PDB file of C-alpha atoms and ligand atoms in Angstrom:
ATOM      1  CA  UNK A  83      -6.686 -13.844  25.988  1.00  0.00           C
ATOM      2  CA  UNK A  84      -4.642 -11.049  24.463  1.00  0.00           C
ATOM      3  CA  UNK A  85      -4.227 -12.074  20.928  1.00  0.00           C
ATOM      4  CA  UNK A  86      -7.988 -13.492  20.420  1.00  0.00           C
ATOM      5  CA  UNK A  87      -7.774 -16.882  18.729  1.00  0.00           C
ATOM      6  CA  UNK A  88      -4.099 -16.930  17.923  1.00  0.00           C
ATOM      7  CA  UNK A  89      -1.839 -19.561  19.551  1.00  0.00           C
ATOM      8  CA  UNK A  90       1.039 -18.516  21.368  1.00  0.00           C
ATOM      9  CA  UNK A  91       3.281 -21.476  20.052  1.00  0.00           C
ATOM     10  CA  UNK A  92       5.606 -20.407  17.353  1.00  0.00           C
ATOM     11  CA  UNK A  93       6.501 -23.122  14.812  1.00  0.00           C
ATOM     12  CA  UNK A  94       8.747 -20.804  12.657  1.00  0.00           C
ATOM     13  CA  UNK A  95      10.313 -17.367  12.892  1.00  0.00           C
ATOM     14  CA  UNK A  96      12.139 -14.968  10.640  1.00  0.00           C
ATOM     15  CA  UNK A  97      13.946 -11.688  11.591  1.00  0.00           C
ATOM     16  CA  UNK A  98      14.794  -8.853   8.950  1.00  0.00           C
ATOM     17  CA  UNK A  99      16.579  -5.725   9.511  1.00  0.00           C
ATOM     18  CA  UNK A 100      16.567  -3.274   6.604  1.00  0.00           C
ATOM     19  CA  UNK A 101      17.731   0.502   6.423  1.00  0.00           C
ATOM     20  CA  UNK A 102      14.771   3.047   5.937  1.00  0.00           C
ATOM     21  CA  UNK A 103      15.426   3.419   2.012  1.00  0.00           C
ATOM     22  CA  UNK A 104      12.268   3.447  -0.052  1.00  0.00           C
ATOM     23  CA  UNK A 105      13.425   0.620  -2.246  1.00  0.00           C
ATOM     24  CA  UNK A 106      13.159  -1.489   0.852  1.00  0.00           C
ATOM     25  CA  UNK A 107       9.240  -1.382   0.693  1.00  0.00           C
ATOM     26  CA  UNK A 108       9.335  -3.907  -2.180  1.00  0.00           C
ATOM     27  CA  UNK A 109      11.969  -5.902  -0.654  1.00  0.00           C
ATOM     28  CA  UNK A 110      10.248  -6.345   2.872  1.00  0.00           C
ATOM     29  CA  UNK A 111       6.802  -7.129   1.403  1.00  0.00           C
ATOM     30  CA  UNK A 112       8.418  -9.832  -1.000  1.00  0.00           C
ATOM     31  CA  UNK A 113      10.565 -11.553   1.788  1.00  0.00           C
ATOM     32  CA  UNK A 114       7.438 -11.582   4.243  1.00  0.00           C
ATOM     33  CA  UNK A 115       5.255 -13.181   1.561  1.00  0.00           C
ATOM     34  CA  UNK A 116       7.838 -15.712   0.509  1.00  0.00           C
ATOM     35  CA  UNK A 117       8.126 -16.542   4.269  1.00  0.00           C
ATOM     36  CA  UNK A 118       4.507 -16.942   4.742  1.00  0.00           C
ATOM     37  CA  UNK A 119       4.053 -18.962   1.578  1.00  0.00           C
ATOM     38  CA  UNK A 120       5.009 -21.968   3.662  1.00  0.00           C
ATOM     39  CA  UNK A 121       1.548 -22.045   5.083  1.00  0.00           C
ATOM     40  CA  UNK A 122      -0.050 -22.417   1.506  1.00  0.00           C
ATOM     41  CA  UNK A 123      -2.324 -19.520   1.841  1.00  0.00           C
ATOM     42  CA  UNK A 124      -4.855 -18.074  -0.664  1.00  0.00           C
ATOM     43  CA  UNK A 125      -3.510 -15.727  -3.104  1.00  0.00           C
ATOM     44  CA  UNK A 126      -5.865 -12.929  -1.755  1.00  0.00           C
ATOM     45  CA  UNK A 127      -4.419 -13.611   1.860  1.00  0.00           C
ATOM     46  CA  UNK A 128      -0.965 -13.417   0.805  1.00  0.00           C
ATOM     47  CA  UNK A 129      -1.793 -10.137  -1.127  1.00  0.00           C
ATOM     48  CA  UNK A 130      -3.452  -8.611   1.951  1.00  0.00           C
ATOM     49  CA  UNK A 131      -0.298  -9.476   4.162  1.00  0.00           C
ATOM     50  CA  UNK A 132       1.994  -7.844   1.470  1.00  0.00           C
ATOM     51  CA  UNK A 133      -0.022  -4.652   1.526  1.00  0.00           C
ATOM     52  CA  UNK A 134      -0.111  -4.327   5.218  1.00  0.00           C
ATOM     53  CA  UNK A 135       3.715  -4.929   5.546  1.00  0.00           C
ATOM     54  CA  UNK A 136       4.321  -2.276   2.707  1.00  0.00           C
ATOM     55  CA  UNK A 137       2.170   0.167   4.779  1.00  0.00           C
ATOM     56  CA  UNK A 138       4.043  -0.426   8.085  1.00  0.00           C
ATOM     57  CA  UNK A 139       7.361  -0.238   6.296  1.00  0.00           C
ATOM     58  CA  UNK A 140       6.408   2.660   4.263  1.00  0.00           C
ATOM     59  CA  UNK A 141       5.568   4.492   7.440  1.00  0.00           C
ATOM     60  CA  UNK A 142       8.888   3.900   8.817  1.00  0.00           C
ATOM     61  CA  UNK A 143      10.358   5.432   5.888  1.00  0.00           C
ATOM     62  CA  UNK A 144       8.106   8.355   5.427  1.00  0.00           C
ATOM     63  CA  UNK A 145       7.385   9.415   9.001  1.00  0.00           C
ATOM     64  CA  UNK A 146       9.500   7.622  11.525  1.00  0.00           C
ATOM     65  CA  UNK A 147      12.979   8.515   9.897  1.00  0.00           C
ATOM     66  CA  UNK A 148      11.583  11.462   8.071  1.00  0.00           C
ATOM     67  CA  UNK A 149      14.817  13.281   7.902  1.00  0.00           C
ATOM     68  CA  UNK A 150      17.349  10.588   8.588  1.00  0.00           C
ATOM     69  CA  UNK A 151      17.947   6.864   7.873  1.00  0.00           C
ATOM     70  CA  UNK A 152      17.210   4.311  10.551  1.00  0.00           C
ATOM     71  CA  UNK A 153      16.799   0.434  10.825  1.00  0.00           C
ATOM     72  CA  UNK A 154      13.545  -1.179  10.223  1.00  0.00           C
ATOM     73  CA  UNK A 155      13.071  -4.246  12.418  1.00  0.00           C
ATOM     74  CA  UNK A 156      10.776  -6.830  11.107  1.00  0.00           C
ATOM     75  CA  UNK A 157       9.796 -10.067  12.878  1.00  0.00           C
ATOM     76  CA  UNK A 158       7.352 -12.702  11.442  1.00  0.00           C
ATOM     77  CA  UNK A 159       6.298 -15.647  13.410  1.00  0.00           C
ATOM     78  CA  UNK A 160       4.248 -18.701  12.065  1.00  0.00           C
ATOM     79  CA  UNK A 161       1.877 -19.722  15.060  1.00  0.00           C
ATOM     80  CA  UNK A 162       0.471 -23.177  15.507  1.00  0.00           C
ATOM     81  CA  UNK A 163      -2.870 -23.577  13.863  1.00  0.00           C
ATOM     82  CA  UNK A 164      -2.082 -21.557  10.959  1.00  0.00           C
ATOM     83  CA  UNK A 165      -1.791 -18.031  11.867  1.00  0.00           C
ATOM     84  CA  UNK A 166       0.887 -15.280  11.284  1.00  0.00           C
ATOM     85  CA  UNK A 167       2.459 -12.386  13.479  1.00  0.00           C
ATOM     86  CA  UNK A 168       3.999  -9.665  11.861  1.00  0.00           C
ATOM     87  CA  UNK A 169       5.852  -7.108  13.829  1.00  0.00           C
ATOM     88  CA  UNK A 170       7.278  -3.897  12.160  1.00  0.00           C
ATOM     89  CA  UNK A 171       9.385  -1.728  14.573  1.00  0.00           C
ATOM     90  CA  UNK A 172      11.237   1.519  14.301  1.00  0.00           C
ATOM     91  CA  UNK A 173      13.345   3.808  16.481  1.00  0.00           C
ATOM     92  CA  UNK A 174      12.115   7.038  14.791  1.00  0.00           C
ATOM     93  CA  UNK A 175      10.096   9.975  15.847  1.00  0.00           C
ATOM     94  CA  UNK A 176       7.161   8.087  17.260  1.00  0.00           C
ATOM     95  CA  UNK A 177       3.523   8.961  17.422  1.00  0.00           C
ATOM     96  CA  UNK A 178       1.971  11.419  19.713  1.00  0.00           C
ATOM     97  CA  UNK A 179      -1.562  10.497  19.391  1.00  0.00           C
ATOM     98  CA  UNK A 180      -2.037   7.010  18.158  1.00  0.00           C
ATOM     99  CA  UNK A 181      -5.804   6.897  18.183  1.00  0.00           C
ATOM    100  CA  UNK A 182      -5.884   9.870  15.956  1.00  0.00           C
ATOM    101  CA  UNK A 183      -3.100   8.415  13.772  1.00  0.00           C
ATOM    102  CA  UNK A 184      -5.171   5.215  13.174  1.00  0.00           C
ATOM    103  CA  UNK A 185      -8.282   7.186  12.037  1.00  0.00           C
ATOM    104  CA  UNK A 186      -8.808   6.848   8.192  1.00  0.00           C
ATOM    105  CA  UNK A 187      -7.599   9.880   6.244  1.00  0.00           C
ATOM    106  CA  UNK A 188      -5.483  11.071   9.088  1.00  0.00           C
ATOM    107  CA  UNK A 189      -2.099  12.323   7.900  1.00  0.00           C
ATOM    108  CA  UNK A 190       0.603  14.475   8.976  1.00  0.00           C
ATOM    109  CA  UNK A 191       2.022  14.713   5.479  1.00  0.00           C
ATOM    110  CA  UNK A 192      -0.635  15.836   3.099  1.00  0.00           C
ATOM    111  CA  UNK A 193       1.985  17.460   0.676  1.00  0.00           C
ATOM    112  CA  UNK A 194       3.600  14.174   0.056  1.00  0.00           C
ATOM    113  CA  UNK A 195       0.281  12.915  -1.600  1.00  0.00           C
ATOM    114  CA  UNK A 196      -0.079  10.546   1.669  1.00  0.00           C
ATOM    115  CA  UNK A 197      -3.918   9.296   1.888  1.00  0.00           C
ATOM    116  CA  UNK A 198      -4.038   8.658   5.273  1.00  0.00           C
ATOM    117  CA  UNK A 199      -5.247   5.158   4.652  1.00  0.00           C
ATOM    118  CA  UNK A 200      -2.207   3.175   5.830  1.00  0.00           C
ATOM    119  CA  UNK A 201      -3.521   2.183   9.266  1.00  0.00           C
ATOM    120  CA  UNK A 202      -6.852   1.649   7.968  1.00  0.00           C
ATOM    121  CA  UNK A 203      -5.379  -0.795   5.266  1.00  0.00           C
ATOM    122  CA  UNK A 204      -3.391  -2.671   7.974  1.00  0.00           C
ATOM    123  CA  UNK A 205      -6.666  -2.722  10.360  1.00  0.00           C
ATOM    124  CA  UNK A 206      -8.815  -4.179   7.507  1.00  0.00           C
ATOM    125  CA  UNK A 207      -6.308  -6.686   5.767  1.00  0.00           C
ATOM    126  CA  UNK A 208      -5.278  -8.126   9.023  1.00  0.00           C
ATOM    127  CA  UNK A 209      -7.212  -9.549  11.889  1.00  0.00           C
ATOM    128  CA  UNK A 210      -5.585  -7.685  14.755  1.00  0.00           C
ATOM    129  CA  UNK A 211      -3.634  -4.463  14.576  1.00  0.00           C
ATOM    130  CA  UNK A 212      -1.644  -3.278  17.653  1.00  0.00           C
ATOM    131  CA  UNK A 213       0.174   0.157  17.541  1.00  0.00           C
ATOM    132  CA  UNK A 214       2.408   1.096  20.456  1.00  0.00           C
ATOM    133  CA  UNK A 215       4.360   4.447  20.063  1.00  0.00           C
ATOM    134  CA  UNK A 216       6.242   6.722  22.106  1.00  0.00           C
ATOM    135  CA  UNK A 217       7.344  10.197  20.880  1.00  0.00           C
ATOM    136  CA  UNK A 218      11.173  10.472  20.456  1.00  0.00           C
ATOM    137  CA  UNK A 219      11.578   6.635  21.006  1.00  0.00           C
ATOM    138  CA  UNK A 220       9.624   4.855  18.169  1.00  0.00           C
ATOM    139  CA  UNK A 221       6.911   2.622  17.200  1.00  0.00           C
ATOM    140  CA  UNK A 222       6.015  -0.919  17.335  1.00  0.00           C
ATOM    141  CA  UNK A 223       3.137  -2.214  14.819  1.00  0.00           C
ATOM    142  CA  UNK A 224       2.001  -5.924  15.447  1.00  0.00           C
ATOM    143  CA  UNK A 225      -0.447  -7.638  13.297  1.00  0.00           C
ATOM    144  CA  UNK A 226      -2.070 -10.964  13.245  1.00  0.00           C
ATOM    145  CA  UNK A 227      -3.658 -12.781  10.519  1.00  0.00           C
ATOM    146  CA  UNK A 228      -5.389 -16.362  10.337  1.00  0.00           C
ATOM    147  CA  UNK A 229      -4.529 -18.225   7.071  1.00  0.00           C
ATOM    148  CA  UNK A 230      -7.147 -20.730   5.352  1.00  0.00           C
ATOM    149  CA  UNK A 231      -4.415 -23.330   4.761  1.00  0.00           C
ATOM    150  CA  UNK A 232      -5.498 -24.602   1.590  1.00  0.00           C
ATOM    151  CA  UNK A 233      -3.576 -27.727   1.806  1.00  0.00           C
ATOM    152  CA  UNK A 234      -5.700 -29.041   4.707  1.00  0.00           C
ATOM    153  CA  UNK A 235      -9.236 -30.097   5.140  1.00  0.00           C
ATOM    154  CA  UNK A 236     -10.292 -27.431   7.644  1.00  0.00           C
TER     155      UNK A 236
ATOM    156  CA  UNK B 289      19.683   4.670 -10.368  1.00  0.00           C
ATOM    157  CA  UNK B 290      17.622   1.597  -8.825  1.00  0.00           C
ATOM    158  CA  UNK B 291      15.655  -0.536 -10.797  1.00  0.00           C
ATOM    159  CA  UNK B 292      11.964   0.328 -10.755  1.00  0.00           C
ATOM    160  CA  UNK B 293       9.090  -1.985 -10.408  1.00  0.00           C
ATOM    161  CA  UNK B 294       6.557   0.428 -11.892  1.00  0.00           C
ATOM    162  CA  UNK B 295       6.143   2.356 -15.047  1.00  0.00           C
ATOM    163  CA  UNK B 296       3.446   3.333 -17.513  1.00  0.00           C
ATOM    164  CA  UNK B 297       2.703   3.491 -21.346  1.00  0.00           C
ATOM    165  CA  UNK B 298       0.466   6.222 -22.677  1.00  0.00           C
ATOM    166  CA  UNK B 299      -1.699   7.133 -25.799  1.00  0.00           C
ATOM    167  CA  UNK B 300      -3.245  10.642 -26.542  1.00  0.00           C
ATOM    168  CA  UNK B 301      -5.827  11.442 -29.117  1.00  0.00           C
ATOM    169  CA  UNK B 302      -8.742  13.820 -29.227  1.00  0.00           C
ATOM    170  CA  UNK B 303      -8.780  15.201 -25.653  1.00  0.00           C
ATOM    171  CA  UNK B 304      -8.275  11.708 -24.035  1.00  0.00           C
ATOM    172  CA  UNK B 305      -5.146  10.782 -22.495  1.00  0.00           C
ATOM    173  CA  UNK B 306      -4.945   6.812 -21.816  1.00  0.00           C
ATOM    174  CA  UNK B 307      -2.386   5.916 -19.296  1.00  0.00           C
ATOM    175  CA  UNK B 308      -1.663   2.161 -18.727  1.00  0.00           C
ATOM    176  CA  UNK B 309       0.226   1.778 -15.416  1.00  0.00           C
ATOM    177  CA  UNK B 310       2.146  -1.504 -14.752  1.00  0.00           C
ATOM    178  CA  UNK B 311       3.954  -3.233 -11.914  1.00  0.00           C
ATOM    179  CA  UNK B 312       3.863  -2.723  -8.138  1.00  0.00           C
ATOM    180  CA  UNK B 313       2.732   0.795  -7.216  1.00  0.00           C
ATOM    181  CA  UNK B 314       3.968   1.836  -3.754  1.00  0.00           C
ATOM    182  CA  UNK B 315       5.565   5.049  -2.216  1.00  0.00           C
ATOM    183  CA  UNK B 316       9.016   4.217  -3.841  1.00  0.00           C
ATOM    184  CA  UNK B 317       7.646   4.323  -7.403  1.00  0.00           C
ATOM    185  CA  UNK B 318       4.877   6.789  -6.807  1.00  0.00           C
ATOM    186  CA  UNK B 319       7.139  10.073  -6.989  1.00  0.00           C
ATOM    187  CA  UNK B 320       8.513   9.252 -10.423  1.00  0.00           C
ATOM    188  CA  UNK B 321       5.201   8.163 -11.784  1.00  0.00           C
ATOM    189  CA  UNK B 322       3.423  11.283 -10.386  1.00  0.00           C
ATOM    190  CA  UNK B 323       6.098  13.586 -11.973  1.00  0.00           C
ATOM    191  CA  UNK B 324       6.020  11.943 -15.389  1.00  0.00           C
ATOM    192  CA  UNK B 325       2.136  11.406 -15.400  1.00  0.00           C
ATOM    193  CA  UNK B 326       1.870  15.344 -14.499  1.00  0.00           C
ATOM    194  CA  UNK B 327       4.209  16.402 -17.066  1.00  0.00           C
ATOM    195  CA  UNK B 328       2.076  14.892 -19.643  1.00  0.00           C
ATOM    196  CA  UNK B 329      -1.098  16.224 -18.197  1.00  0.00           C
ATOM    197  CA  UNK B 330       0.269  19.651 -18.238  1.00  0.00           C
ATOM    198  CA  UNK B 331       1.518  19.088 -21.877  1.00  0.00           C
ATOM    199  CA  UNK B 332      -1.892  17.636 -23.299  1.00  0.00           C
ATOM    200  CA  UNK B 333      -4.412  19.275 -21.156  1.00  0.00           C
ATOM    201  CA  UNK B 334      -6.802  16.288 -21.555  1.00  0.00           C
ATOM    202  CA  UNK B 335     -10.470  16.736 -21.329  1.00  0.00           C
ATOM    203  CA  UNK B 336     -10.566  12.984 -19.988  1.00  0.00           C
ATOM    204  CA  UNK B 337      -7.863  10.790 -18.282  1.00  0.00           C
ATOM    205  CA  UNK B 338      -8.067   7.139 -18.413  1.00  0.00           C
ATOM    206  CA  UNK B 339      -5.970   5.427 -15.852  1.00  0.00           C
ATOM    207  CA  UNK B 340      -5.830   1.676 -16.885  1.00  0.00           C
ATOM    208  CA  UNK B 341      -4.746  -0.361 -13.852  1.00  0.00           C
ATOM    209  CA  UNK B 342      -5.103  -3.836 -15.584  1.00  0.00           C
ATOM    210  CA  UNK B 343      -1.335  -4.256 -15.389  1.00  0.00           C
ATOM    211  CA  UNK B 344      -0.917  -3.507 -11.664  1.00  0.00           C
ATOM    212  CA  UNK B 345      -0.525  -6.506  -9.609  1.00  0.00           C
ATOM    213  CA  UNK B 346       0.083  -4.665  -6.400  1.00  0.00           C
ATOM    214  CA  UNK B 347      -0.861  -1.368  -4.858  1.00  0.00           C
ATOM    215  CA  UNK B 348      -0.885   0.059  -1.377  1.00  0.00           C
ATOM    216  CA  UNK B 349      -2.275   3.361   0.135  1.00  0.00           C
ATOM    217  CA  UNK B 350       0.584   5.233  -1.752  1.00  0.00           C
ATOM    218  CA  UNK B 351      -1.343   4.511  -4.906  1.00  0.00           C
ATOM    219  CA  UNK B 352      -4.458   6.000  -3.431  1.00  0.00           C
ATOM    220  CA  UNK B 353      -2.671   8.992  -2.989  1.00  0.00           C
ATOM    221  CA  UNK B 354      -1.504   8.898  -6.796  1.00  0.00           C
ATOM    222  CA  UNK B 355      -4.680   8.393  -8.068  1.00  0.00           C
ATOM    223  CA  UNK B 356      -6.355  11.069  -6.112  1.00  0.00           C
ATOM    224  CA  UNK B 357      -3.678  13.464  -6.773  1.00  0.00           C
ATOM    225  CA  UNK B 358      -3.955  12.907 -10.699  1.00  0.00           C
ATOM    226  CA  UNK B 359      -7.826  13.401 -10.087  1.00  0.00           C
ATOM    227  CA  UNK B 360      -7.354  16.753  -8.501  1.00  0.00           C
ATOM    228  CA  UNK B 361      -4.821  17.856 -11.038  1.00  0.00           C
ATOM    229  CA  UNK B 362      -7.086  16.904 -14.247  1.00  0.00           C
ATOM    230  CA  UNK B 363     -10.189  18.501 -12.303  1.00  0.00           C
ATOM    231  CA  UNK B 364      -8.309  21.797 -11.797  1.00  0.00           C
ATOM    232  CA  UNK B 365      -7.512  21.827 -15.420  1.00  0.00           C
ATOM    233  CA  UNK B 366     -11.141  21.417 -16.446  1.00  0.00           C
ATOM    234  CA  UNK B 367     -10.971  17.616 -17.311  1.00  0.00           C
ATOM    235  CA  UNK B 368     -12.409  14.340 -15.996  1.00  0.00           C
ATOM    236  CA  UNK B 369     -11.078  11.033 -14.827  1.00  0.00           C
ATOM    237  CA  UNK B 370     -11.775   7.279 -15.027  1.00  0.00           C
ATOM    238  CA  UNK B 371     -10.181   4.165 -13.756  1.00  0.00           C
ATOM    239  CA  UNK B 372      -9.904   1.097 -15.948  1.00  0.00           C
ATOM    240  CA  UNK B 373      -9.783  -2.591 -15.241  1.00  0.00           C
ATOM    241  CA  UNK B 374      -8.469  -2.739 -11.859  1.00  0.00           C
ATOM    242  CA  UNK B 375      -7.524  -6.343 -10.809  1.00  0.00           C
ATOM    243  CA  UNK B 376      -8.960  -8.282  -7.833  1.00  0.00           C
ATOM    244  CA  UNK B 377      -6.486  -6.991  -5.159  1.00  0.00           C
ATOM    245  CA  UNK B 378      -6.574  -3.369  -6.458  1.00  0.00           C
ATOM    246  CA  UNK B 379     -10.251  -3.317  -6.380  1.00  0.00           C
ATOM    247  CA  UNK B 380     -10.237  -4.343  -2.646  1.00  0.00           C
ATOM    248  CA  UNK B 381      -8.062  -1.255  -1.755  1.00  0.00           C
ATOM    249  CA  UNK B 382     -10.073   1.045  -4.111  1.00  0.00           C
ATOM    250  CA  UNK B 383     -13.241  -0.087  -2.268  1.00  0.00           C
ATOM    251  CA  UNK B 384     -11.593   0.472   1.295  1.00  0.00           C
ATOM    252  CA  UNK B 385     -11.015   3.898   0.380  1.00  0.00           C
ATOM    253  CA  UNK B 386     -14.430   4.379  -1.241  1.00  0.00           C
ATOM    254  CA  UNK B 387     -12.731   5.765  -4.457  1.00  0.00           C
ATOM    255  CA  UNK B 388     -15.769   4.755  -6.772  1.00  0.00           C
ATOM    256  CA  UNK B 389     -17.946   7.259  -5.143  1.00  0.00           C
ATOM    257  CA  UNK B 390     -15.486   9.717  -6.456  1.00  0.00           C
ATOM    258  CA  UNK B 391     -14.011   8.509  -9.620  1.00  0.00           C
ATOM    259  CA  UNK B 392     -15.812   6.183 -12.164  1.00  0.00           C
ATOM    260  CA  UNK B 393     -14.236   2.652 -12.518  1.00  0.00           C
ATOM    261  CA  UNK B 394     -14.870   1.252 -15.960  1.00  0.00           C
ATOM    262  CA  UNK B 395     -13.916  -1.319 -18.476  1.00  0.00           C
ATOM    263  CA  UNK B 396     -11.300  -0.458 -21.081  1.00  0.00           C
ATOM    264  CA  UNK B 397     -13.145  -1.252 -24.310  1.00  0.00           C
ATOM    265  CA  UNK B 398     -16.154   0.636 -23.320  1.00  0.00           C
ATOM    266  CA  UNK B 399     -14.569   3.759 -22.046  1.00  0.00           C
ATOM    267  CA  UNK B 400     -12.080   4.108 -24.801  1.00  0.00           C
ATOM    268  CA  UNK B 401     -15.039   4.414 -27.265  1.00  0.00           C
ATOM    269  CA  UNK B 402     -16.758   7.474 -25.232  1.00  0.00           C
TER     270      UNK B 402
HETATM  271  N1  ADP C 681       5.931   4.385  12.146  1.00  0.00           N
HETATM  272  C1  ADP C 681       5.692   5.579  12.393  1.00  0.00           C
HETATM  273  N2  ADP C 681       6.390   6.721  13.034  1.00  0.00           N
HETATM  274  C2  ADP C 681       5.915   8.023  13.204  1.00  0.00           C
HETATM  275  N3  ADP C 681       4.661   8.400  13.025  1.00  0.00           N
HETATM  276  C3  ADP C 681       3.915   7.380  12.057  1.00  0.00           C
HETATM  277  C4  ADP C 681       4.367   6.138  11.825  1.00  0.00           C
HETATM  278  N4  ADP C 681       3.295   5.295  11.324  1.00  0.00           N
HETATM  279  C5  ADP C 681       2.297   6.377  11.065  1.00  0.00           C
HETATM  280  N5  ADP C 681       2.659   7.550  11.692  1.00  0.00           N
HETATM  281  C6  ADP C 681       1.750   8.641  11.893  1.00  0.00           C
HETATM  282  O1  ADP C 681       0.487   8.405  11.733  1.00  0.00           O
HETATM  283  C7  ADP C 681      -0.063   8.911  10.354  1.00  0.00           C
HETATM  284  C8  ADP C 681      -1.149   8.038   9.695  1.00  0.00           C
HETATM  285  O2  ADP C 681      -0.460   6.828   9.265  1.00  0.00           O
HETATM  286  P1  ADP C 681      -1.179   6.443   7.992  1.00  0.00           P
HETATM  287  O3  ADP C 681      -2.476   5.715   8.211  1.00  0.00           O
HETATM  288  O4  ADP C 681      -0.155   5.211   7.380  1.00  0.00           O
HETATM  289  O5  ADP C 681      -1.213   7.294   6.919  1.00  0.00           O
HETATM  290  P2  ADP C 681      -0.264   8.255   5.838  1.00  0.00           P
HETATM  291  O6  ADP C 681       0.932   7.299   5.971  1.00  0.00           O
HETATM  292  O7  ADP C 681      -0.882   8.284   4.448  1.00  0.00           O
HETATM  293  O8  ADP C 681      -0.055   9.492   6.493  1.00  0.00           O
HETATM  294  C9  ADP C 681       0.967   9.433   9.530  1.00  0.00           C
HETATM  295  O9  ADP C 681       0.772  10.573   8.857  1.00  0.00           O
HETATM  296  C10 ADP C 681       2.102   9.711  10.591  1.00  0.00           C
HETATM  297  O10 ADP C 681       1.842  10.924  11.249  1.00  0.00           O
HETATM  298 MG1   MG C 682       1.258   5.344   5.549  1.00  0.00          MG
END
């Protein structure tokens, strides 16, 4: 099965489209967290999702649309059984070598004080991270996370 | 000017620059914080920089860059640095990056006495 342990049944869905202005980093994570709050997750789980979304959105702003402003497309799906799927997509410059880019400390922009830890955060704070990219076309980041559903006796 | 969701207060005495960050530290706010903190560091030339994170509720990897950048600058000027009182979610990302192997993480009261 492709998305190990996650249902493909979607019970709720949200789409958000924002221009790549840095003020939208905070907007994006706040909106996604508000949407995910319907699952009554633990505070730490919500914090993880906010951080992962912040990383993906910041990458669109800092890297994908480095010299321009473009749209960032965010889709959040609530999955049956208490998981979430978050997709962050851009039509920016793309990544030539995704494997290299995902390594801890890898950055193409050290002068901007980038830590090269964005993908590492997404990987560790979420359960699944999938990155697809085409140079010149854009990048698609998909993340899954299982939430504990404090409200239920699971 | 767009509303900022981060900032800091500071105190300086006897070679110790104490900076208390507050709010959400992301790429959007980091550039301003970096400029303002660096101005202070150049002005005071502290022997020790104490970066209090107790008022920071959110921080992503841009914050790691901010912390490491100040650590480098203070080091270049011959000083040292410590992080004070990070909250639970901040400890998680600091640990992921292995920051404590490089920068001491301390409690506010103890560190201020030194
Ligand atoms: N959406 C994107 N578009 C283009 N390049 C990207 C994108 N996301 C990440 N990258 C590339 O992958 C590298 C690693 O990303 P990341 O782990 O977030 O570290 P950082 O953002 O600190 O450089 C970036 O330096 C950049 O080269
Ligand atoms: Mg990044």
